[in-house]
PDB file of N, CA and C in Angstrom:
ATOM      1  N   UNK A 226     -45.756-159.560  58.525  1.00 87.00           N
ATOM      2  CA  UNK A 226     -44.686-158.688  58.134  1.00 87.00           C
ATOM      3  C   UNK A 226     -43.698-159.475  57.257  1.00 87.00           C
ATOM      4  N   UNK A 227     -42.768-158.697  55.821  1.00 90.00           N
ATOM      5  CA  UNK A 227     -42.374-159.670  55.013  1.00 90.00           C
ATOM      6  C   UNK A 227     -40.733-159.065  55.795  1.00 90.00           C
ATOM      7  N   UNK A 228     -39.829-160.271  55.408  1.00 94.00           N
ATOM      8  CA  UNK A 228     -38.385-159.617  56.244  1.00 94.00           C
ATOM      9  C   UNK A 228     -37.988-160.442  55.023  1.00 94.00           C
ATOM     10  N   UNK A 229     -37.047-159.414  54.189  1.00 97.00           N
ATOM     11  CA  UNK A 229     -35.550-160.141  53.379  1.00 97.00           C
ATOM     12  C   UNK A 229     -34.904-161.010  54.206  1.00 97.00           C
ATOM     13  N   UNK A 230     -34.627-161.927  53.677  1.00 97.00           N
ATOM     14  CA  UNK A 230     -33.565-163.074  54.293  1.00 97.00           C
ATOM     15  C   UNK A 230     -32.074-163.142  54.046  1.00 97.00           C
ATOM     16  N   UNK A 231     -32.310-163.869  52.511  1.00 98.00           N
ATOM     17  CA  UNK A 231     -30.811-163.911  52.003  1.00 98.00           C
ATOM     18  C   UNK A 231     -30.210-164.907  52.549  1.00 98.00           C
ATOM     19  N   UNK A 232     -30.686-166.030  53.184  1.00 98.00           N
ATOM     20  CA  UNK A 232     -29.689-167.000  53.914  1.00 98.00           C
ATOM     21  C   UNK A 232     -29.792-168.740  52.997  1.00 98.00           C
ATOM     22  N   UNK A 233     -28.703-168.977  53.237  1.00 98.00           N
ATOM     23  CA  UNK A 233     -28.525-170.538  52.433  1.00 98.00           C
ATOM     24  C   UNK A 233     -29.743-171.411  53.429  1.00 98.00           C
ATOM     25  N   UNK A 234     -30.336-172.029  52.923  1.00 98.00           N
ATOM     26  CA  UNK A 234     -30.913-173.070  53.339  1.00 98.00           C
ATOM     27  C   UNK A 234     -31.035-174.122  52.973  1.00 98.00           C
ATOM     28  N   UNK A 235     -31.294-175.910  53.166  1.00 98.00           N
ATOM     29  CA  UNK A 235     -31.416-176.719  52.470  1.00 98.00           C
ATOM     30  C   UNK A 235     -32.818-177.031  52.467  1.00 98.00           C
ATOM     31  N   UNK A 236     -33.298-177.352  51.486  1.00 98.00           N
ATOM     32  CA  UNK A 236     -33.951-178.133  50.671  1.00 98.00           C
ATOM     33  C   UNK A 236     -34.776-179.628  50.357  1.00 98.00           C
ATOM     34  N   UNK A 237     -35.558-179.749  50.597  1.00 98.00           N
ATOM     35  CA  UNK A 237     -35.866-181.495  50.305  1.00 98.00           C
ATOM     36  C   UNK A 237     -36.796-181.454  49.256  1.00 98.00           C
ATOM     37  N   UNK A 238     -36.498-182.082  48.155  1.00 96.00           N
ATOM     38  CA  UNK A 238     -37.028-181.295  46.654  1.00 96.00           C
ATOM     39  C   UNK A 238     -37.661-183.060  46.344  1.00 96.00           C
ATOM     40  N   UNK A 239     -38.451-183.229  45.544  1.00 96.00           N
ATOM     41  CA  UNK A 239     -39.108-184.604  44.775  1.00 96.00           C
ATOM     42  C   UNK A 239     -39.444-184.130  43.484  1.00 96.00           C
ATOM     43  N   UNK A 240     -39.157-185.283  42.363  1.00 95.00           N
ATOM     44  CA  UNK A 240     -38.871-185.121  40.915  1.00 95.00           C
ATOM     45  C   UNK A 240     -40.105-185.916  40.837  1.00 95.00           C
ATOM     46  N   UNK A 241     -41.304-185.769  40.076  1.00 95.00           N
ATOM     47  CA  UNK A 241     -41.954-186.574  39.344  1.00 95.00           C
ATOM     48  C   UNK A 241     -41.974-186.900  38.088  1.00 95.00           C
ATOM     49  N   UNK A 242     -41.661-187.841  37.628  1.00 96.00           N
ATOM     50  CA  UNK A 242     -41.698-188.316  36.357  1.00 96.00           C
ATOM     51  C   UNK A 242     -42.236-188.672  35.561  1.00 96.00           C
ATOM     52  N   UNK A 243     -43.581-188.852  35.943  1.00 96.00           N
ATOM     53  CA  UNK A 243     -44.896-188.605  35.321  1.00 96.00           C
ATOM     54  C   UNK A 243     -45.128-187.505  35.282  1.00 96.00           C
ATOM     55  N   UNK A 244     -45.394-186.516  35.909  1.00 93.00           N
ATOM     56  CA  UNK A 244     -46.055-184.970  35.690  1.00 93.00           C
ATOM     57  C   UNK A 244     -44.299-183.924  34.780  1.00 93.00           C
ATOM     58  N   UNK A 245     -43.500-184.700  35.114  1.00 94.00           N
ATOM     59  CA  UNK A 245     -42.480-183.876  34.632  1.00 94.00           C
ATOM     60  C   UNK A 245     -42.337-182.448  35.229  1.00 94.00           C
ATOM     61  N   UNK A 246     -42.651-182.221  36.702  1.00 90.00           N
ATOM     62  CA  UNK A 246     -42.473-181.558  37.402  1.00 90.00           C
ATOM     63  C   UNK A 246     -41.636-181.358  38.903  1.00 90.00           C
ATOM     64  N   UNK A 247     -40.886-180.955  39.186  1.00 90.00           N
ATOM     65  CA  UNK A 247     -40.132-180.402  40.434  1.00 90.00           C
ATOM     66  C   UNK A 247     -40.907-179.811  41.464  1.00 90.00           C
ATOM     67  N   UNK A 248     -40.898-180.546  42.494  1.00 92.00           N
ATOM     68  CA  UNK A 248     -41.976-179.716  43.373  1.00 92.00           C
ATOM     69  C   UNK A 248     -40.759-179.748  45.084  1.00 92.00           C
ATOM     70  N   UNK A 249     -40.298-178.180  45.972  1.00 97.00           N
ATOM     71  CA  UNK A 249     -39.910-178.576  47.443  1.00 97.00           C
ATOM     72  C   UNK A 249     -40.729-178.994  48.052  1.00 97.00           C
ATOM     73  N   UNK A 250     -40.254-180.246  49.113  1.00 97.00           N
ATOM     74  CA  UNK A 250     -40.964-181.145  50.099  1.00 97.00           C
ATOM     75  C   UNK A 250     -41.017-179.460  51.277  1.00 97.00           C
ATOM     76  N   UNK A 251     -39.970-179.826  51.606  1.00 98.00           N
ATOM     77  CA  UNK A 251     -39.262-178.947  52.978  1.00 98.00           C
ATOM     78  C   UNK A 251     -37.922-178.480  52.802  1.00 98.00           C
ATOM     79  N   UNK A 252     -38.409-177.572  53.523  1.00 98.00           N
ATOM     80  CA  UNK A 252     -37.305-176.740  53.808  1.00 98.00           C
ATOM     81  C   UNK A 252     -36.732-176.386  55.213  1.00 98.00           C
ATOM     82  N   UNK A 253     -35.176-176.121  55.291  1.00 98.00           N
ATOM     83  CA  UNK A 253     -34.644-176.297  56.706  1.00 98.00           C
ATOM     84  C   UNK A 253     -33.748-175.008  57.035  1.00 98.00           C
ATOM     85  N   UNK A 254     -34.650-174.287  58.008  1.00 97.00           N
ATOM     86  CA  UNK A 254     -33.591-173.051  58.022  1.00 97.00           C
ATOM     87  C   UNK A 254     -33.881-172.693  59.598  1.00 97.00           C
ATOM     88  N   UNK A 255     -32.789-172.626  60.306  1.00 96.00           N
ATOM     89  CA  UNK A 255     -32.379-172.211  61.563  1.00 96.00           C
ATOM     90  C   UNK A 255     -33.101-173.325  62.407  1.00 96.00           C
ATOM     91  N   UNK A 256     -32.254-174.554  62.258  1.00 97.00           N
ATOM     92  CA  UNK A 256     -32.740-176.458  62.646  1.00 97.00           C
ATOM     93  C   UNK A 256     -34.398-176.109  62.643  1.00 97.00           C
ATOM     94  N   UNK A 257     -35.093-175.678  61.816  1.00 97.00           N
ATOM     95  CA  UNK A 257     -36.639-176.316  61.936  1.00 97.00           C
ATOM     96  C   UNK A 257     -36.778-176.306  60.683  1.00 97.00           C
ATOM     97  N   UNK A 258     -37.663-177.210  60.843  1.00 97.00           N
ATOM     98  CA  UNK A 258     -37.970-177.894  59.053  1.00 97.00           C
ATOM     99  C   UNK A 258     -39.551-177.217  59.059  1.00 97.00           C
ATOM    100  N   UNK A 259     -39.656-176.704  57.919  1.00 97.00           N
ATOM    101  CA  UNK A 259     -41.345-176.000  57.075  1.00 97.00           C
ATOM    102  C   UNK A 259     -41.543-177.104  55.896  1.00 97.00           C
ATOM    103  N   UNK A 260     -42.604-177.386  56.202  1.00 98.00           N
ATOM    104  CA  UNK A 260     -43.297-178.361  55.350  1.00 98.00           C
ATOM    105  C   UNK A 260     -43.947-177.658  54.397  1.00 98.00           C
ATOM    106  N   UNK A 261     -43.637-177.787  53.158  1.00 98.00           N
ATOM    107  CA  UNK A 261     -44.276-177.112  52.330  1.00 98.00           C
ATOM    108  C   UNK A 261     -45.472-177.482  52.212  1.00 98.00           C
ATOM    109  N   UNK A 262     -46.851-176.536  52.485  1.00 97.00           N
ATOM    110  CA  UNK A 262     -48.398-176.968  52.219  1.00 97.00           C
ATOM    111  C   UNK A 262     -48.722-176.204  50.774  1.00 97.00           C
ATOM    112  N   UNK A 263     -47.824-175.375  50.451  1.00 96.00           N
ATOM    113  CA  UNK A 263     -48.454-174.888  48.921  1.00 96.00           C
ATOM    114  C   UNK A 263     -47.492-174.413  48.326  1.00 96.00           C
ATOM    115  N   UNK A 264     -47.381-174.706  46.892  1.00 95.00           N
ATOM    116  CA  UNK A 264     -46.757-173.891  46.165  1.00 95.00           C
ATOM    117  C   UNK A 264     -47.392-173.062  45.065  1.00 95.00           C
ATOM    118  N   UNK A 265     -47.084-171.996  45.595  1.00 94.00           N
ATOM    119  CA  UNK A 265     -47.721-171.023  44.421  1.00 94.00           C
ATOM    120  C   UNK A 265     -46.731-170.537  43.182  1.00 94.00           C
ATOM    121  N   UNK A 266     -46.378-169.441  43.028  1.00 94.00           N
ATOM    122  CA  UNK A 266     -45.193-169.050  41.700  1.00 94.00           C
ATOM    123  C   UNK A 266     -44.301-169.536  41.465  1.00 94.00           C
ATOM    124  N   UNK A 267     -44.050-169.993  40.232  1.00 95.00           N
ATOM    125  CA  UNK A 267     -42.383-170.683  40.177  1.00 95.00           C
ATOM    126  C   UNK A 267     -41.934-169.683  38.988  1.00 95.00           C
ATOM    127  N   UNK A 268     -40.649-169.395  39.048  1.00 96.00           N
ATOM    128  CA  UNK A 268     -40.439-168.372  37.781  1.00 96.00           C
ATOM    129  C   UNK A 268     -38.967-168.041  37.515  1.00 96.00           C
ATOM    130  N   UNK A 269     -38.490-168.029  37.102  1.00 97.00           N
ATOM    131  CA  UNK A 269     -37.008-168.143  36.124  1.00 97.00           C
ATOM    132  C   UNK A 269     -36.383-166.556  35.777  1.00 97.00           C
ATOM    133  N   UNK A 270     -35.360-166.671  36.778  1.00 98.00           N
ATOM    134  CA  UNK A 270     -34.250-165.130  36.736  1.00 98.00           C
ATOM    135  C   UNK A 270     -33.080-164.955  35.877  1.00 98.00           C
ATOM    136  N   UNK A 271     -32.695-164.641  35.049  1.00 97.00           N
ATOM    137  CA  UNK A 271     -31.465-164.633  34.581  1.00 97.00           C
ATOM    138  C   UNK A 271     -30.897-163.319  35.135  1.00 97.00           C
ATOM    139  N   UNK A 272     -29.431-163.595  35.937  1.00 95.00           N
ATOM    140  CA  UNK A 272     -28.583-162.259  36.113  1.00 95.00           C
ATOM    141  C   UNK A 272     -26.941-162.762  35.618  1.00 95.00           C
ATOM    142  N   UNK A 273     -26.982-162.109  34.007  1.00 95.00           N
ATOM    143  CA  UNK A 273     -25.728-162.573  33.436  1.00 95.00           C
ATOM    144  C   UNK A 273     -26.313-163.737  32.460  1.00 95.00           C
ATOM    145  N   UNK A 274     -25.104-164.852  32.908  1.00 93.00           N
ATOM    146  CA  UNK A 274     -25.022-166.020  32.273  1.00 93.00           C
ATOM    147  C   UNK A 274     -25.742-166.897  33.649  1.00 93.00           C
ATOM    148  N   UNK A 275     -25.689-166.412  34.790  1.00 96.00           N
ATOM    149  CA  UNK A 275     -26.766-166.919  35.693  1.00 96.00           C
ATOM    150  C   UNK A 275     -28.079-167.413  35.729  1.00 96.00           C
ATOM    151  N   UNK A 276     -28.855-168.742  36.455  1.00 98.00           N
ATOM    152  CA  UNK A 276     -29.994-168.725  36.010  1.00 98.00           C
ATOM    153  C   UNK A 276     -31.108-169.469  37.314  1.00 98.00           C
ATOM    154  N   UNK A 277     -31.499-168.650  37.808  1.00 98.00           N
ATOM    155  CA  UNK A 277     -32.035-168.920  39.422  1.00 98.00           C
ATOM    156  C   UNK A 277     -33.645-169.048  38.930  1.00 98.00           C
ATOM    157  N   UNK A 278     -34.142-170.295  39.718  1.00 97.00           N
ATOM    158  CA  UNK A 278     -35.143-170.583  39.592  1.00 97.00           C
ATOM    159  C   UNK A 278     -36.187-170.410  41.174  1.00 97.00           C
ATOM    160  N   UNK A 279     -37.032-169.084  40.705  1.00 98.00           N
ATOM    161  CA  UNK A 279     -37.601-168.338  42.158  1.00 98.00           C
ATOM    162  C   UNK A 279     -39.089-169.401  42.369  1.00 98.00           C
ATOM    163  N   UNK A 280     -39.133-169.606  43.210  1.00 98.00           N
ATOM    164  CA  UNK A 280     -40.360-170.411  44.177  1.00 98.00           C
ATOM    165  C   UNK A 280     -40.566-169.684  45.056  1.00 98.00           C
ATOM    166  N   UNK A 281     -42.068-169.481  45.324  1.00 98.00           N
ATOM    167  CA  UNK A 281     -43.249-168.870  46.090  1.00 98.00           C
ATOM    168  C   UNK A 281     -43.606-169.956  46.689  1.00 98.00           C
ATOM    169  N   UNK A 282     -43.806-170.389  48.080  1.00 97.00           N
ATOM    170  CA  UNK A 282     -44.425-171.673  48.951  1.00 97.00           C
ATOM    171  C   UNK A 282     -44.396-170.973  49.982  1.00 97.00           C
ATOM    172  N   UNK A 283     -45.886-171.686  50.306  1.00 97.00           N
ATOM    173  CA  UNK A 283     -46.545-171.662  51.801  1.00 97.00           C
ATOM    174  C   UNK A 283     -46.552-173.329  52.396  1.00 97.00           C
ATOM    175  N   UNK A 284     -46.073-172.522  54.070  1.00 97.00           N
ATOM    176  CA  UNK A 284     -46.145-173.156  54.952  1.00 97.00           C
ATOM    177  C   UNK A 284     -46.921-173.044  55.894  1.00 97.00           C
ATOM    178  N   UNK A 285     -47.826-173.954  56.213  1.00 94.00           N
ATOM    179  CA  UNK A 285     -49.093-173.663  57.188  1.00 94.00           C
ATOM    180  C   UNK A 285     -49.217-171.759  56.839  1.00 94.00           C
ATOM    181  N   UNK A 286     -48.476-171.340  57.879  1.00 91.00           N
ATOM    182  CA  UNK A 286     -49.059-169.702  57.672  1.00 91.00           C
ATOM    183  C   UNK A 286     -48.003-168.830  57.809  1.00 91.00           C
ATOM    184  N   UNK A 287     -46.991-169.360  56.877  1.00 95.00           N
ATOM    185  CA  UNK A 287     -45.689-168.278  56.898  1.00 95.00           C
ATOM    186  C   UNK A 287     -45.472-168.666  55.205  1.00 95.00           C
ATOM    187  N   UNK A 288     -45.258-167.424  54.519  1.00 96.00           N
ATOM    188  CA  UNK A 288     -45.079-167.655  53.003  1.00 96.00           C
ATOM    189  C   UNK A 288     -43.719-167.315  53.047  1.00 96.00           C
ATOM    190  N   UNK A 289     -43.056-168.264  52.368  1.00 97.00           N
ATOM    191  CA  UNK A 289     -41.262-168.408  51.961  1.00 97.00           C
ATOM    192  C   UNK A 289     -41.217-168.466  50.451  1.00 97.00           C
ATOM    193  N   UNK A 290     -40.390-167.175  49.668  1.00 98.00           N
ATOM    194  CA  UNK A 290     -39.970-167.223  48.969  1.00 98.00           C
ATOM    195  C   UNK A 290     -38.253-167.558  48.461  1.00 98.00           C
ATOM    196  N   UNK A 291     -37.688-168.473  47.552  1.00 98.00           N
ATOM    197  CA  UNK A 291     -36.586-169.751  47.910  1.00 98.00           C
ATOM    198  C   UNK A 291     -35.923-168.972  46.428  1.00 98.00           C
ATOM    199  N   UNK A 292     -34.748-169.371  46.146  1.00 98.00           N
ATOM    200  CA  UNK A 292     -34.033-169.361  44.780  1.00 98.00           C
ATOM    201  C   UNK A 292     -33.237-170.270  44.736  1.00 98.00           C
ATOM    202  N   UNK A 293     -33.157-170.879  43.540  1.00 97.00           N
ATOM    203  CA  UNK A 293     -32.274-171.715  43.374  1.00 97.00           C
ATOM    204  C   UNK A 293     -31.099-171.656  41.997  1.00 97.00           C
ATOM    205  N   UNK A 294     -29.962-171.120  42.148  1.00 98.00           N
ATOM    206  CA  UNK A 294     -28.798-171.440  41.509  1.00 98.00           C
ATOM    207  C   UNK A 294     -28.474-172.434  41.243  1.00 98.00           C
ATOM    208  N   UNK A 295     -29.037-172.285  39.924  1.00 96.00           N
ATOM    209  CA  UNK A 295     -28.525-173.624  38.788  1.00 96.00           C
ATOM    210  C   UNK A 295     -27.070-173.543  38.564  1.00 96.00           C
ATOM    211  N   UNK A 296     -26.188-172.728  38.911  1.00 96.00           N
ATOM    212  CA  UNK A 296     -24.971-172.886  38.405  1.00 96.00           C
ATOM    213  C   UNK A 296     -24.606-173.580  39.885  1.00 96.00           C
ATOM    214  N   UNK A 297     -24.511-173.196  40.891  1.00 96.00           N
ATOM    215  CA  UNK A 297     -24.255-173.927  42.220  1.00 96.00           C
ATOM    216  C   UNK A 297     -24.682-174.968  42.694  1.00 96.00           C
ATOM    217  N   UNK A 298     -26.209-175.357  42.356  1.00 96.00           N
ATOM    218  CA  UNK A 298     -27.190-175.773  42.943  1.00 96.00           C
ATOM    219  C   UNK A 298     -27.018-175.624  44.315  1.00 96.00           C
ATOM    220  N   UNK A 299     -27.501-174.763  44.581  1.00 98.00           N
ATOM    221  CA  UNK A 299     -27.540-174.119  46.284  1.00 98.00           C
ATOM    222  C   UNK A 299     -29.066-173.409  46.092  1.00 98.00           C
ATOM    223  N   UNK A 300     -29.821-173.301  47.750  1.00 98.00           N
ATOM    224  CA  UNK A 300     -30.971-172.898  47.942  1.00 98.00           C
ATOM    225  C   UNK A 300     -30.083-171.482  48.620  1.00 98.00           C
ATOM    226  N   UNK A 301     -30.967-170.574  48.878  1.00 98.00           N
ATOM    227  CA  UNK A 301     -31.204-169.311  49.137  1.00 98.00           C
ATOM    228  C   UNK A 301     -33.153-168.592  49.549  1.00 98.00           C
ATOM    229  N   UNK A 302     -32.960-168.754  50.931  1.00 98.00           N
ATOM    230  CA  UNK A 302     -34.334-168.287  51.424  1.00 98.00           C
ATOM    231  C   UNK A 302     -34.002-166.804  51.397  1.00 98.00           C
ATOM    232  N   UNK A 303     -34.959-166.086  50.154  1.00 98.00           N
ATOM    233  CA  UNK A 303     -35.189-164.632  49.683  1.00 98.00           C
ATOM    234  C   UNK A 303     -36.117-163.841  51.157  1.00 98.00           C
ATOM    235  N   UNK A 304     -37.485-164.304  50.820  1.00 97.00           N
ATOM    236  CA  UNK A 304     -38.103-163.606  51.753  1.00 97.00           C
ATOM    237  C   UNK A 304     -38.901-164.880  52.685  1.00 97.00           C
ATOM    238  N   UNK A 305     -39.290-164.212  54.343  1.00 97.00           N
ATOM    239  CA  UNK A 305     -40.441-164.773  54.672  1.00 97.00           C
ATOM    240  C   UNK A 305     -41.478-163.808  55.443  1.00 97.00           C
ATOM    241  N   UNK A 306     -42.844-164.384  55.082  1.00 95.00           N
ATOM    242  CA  UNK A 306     -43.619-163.445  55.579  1.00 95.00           C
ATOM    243  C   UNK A 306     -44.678-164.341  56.527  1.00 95.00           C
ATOM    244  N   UNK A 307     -45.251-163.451  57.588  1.00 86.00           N
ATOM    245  CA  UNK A 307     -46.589-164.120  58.635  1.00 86.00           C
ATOM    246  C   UNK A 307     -47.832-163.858  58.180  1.00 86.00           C
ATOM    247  N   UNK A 308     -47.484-162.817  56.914  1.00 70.00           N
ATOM    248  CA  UNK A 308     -49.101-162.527  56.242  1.00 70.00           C
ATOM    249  C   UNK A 308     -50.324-161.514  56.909  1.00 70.00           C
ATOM    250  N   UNK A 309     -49.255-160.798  57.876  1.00 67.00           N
ATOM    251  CA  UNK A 309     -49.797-159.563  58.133  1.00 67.00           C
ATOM    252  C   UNK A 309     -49.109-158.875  57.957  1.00 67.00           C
ATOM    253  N   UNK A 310     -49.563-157.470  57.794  1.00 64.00           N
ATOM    254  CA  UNK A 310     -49.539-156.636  56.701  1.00 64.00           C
ATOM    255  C   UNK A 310     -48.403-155.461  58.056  1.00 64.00           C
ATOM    256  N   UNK A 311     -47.799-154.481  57.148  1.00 59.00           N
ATOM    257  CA  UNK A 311     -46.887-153.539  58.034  1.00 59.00           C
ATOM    258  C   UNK A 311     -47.728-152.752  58.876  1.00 59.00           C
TER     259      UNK A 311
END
């Protein structure tokens, strides 16, 4: 089942500098940490002069979708789902 979130969460993000890519380690929301095992979509929102960068990642078997406000730099957990269906 997918449930809107909407809640701040933090983040543990790694920069590679060879691949020139951003990839989240983990993520920490309500004291338990999700290890990110996959990332699937990454994709770029503009609302305004705003500019949130949306991530799709799986954890073992709960899919978390994340945003990130480039003007704040603050995380925001959008959705999470268990991957069964309504």
């Amino acid at each position: 089942m997918t449930q809107k979130i909407s809640e701040p969460v933090s983040v543990k993000m790694v920069f590679d500098h060879q691949l020139g890519k951003a990839k989240p380690e983990q993520i920490l929301w309500h004291n338990k940490i999700y290890p990110v095992t996959q990332v699937g979509l990454r994709h770029i929102v503009r609302d305004g002069r705003k500019l949130y960068h949306i991530f799709s990642l799986v954890s073992h078997a709960t899919f978390l979708r994340l945003s990130l406000d480039t003007e704040k730099l603050s995380w925001t957990l959008e959705e999470v789902s268990d991957g069964i269906s309504n």
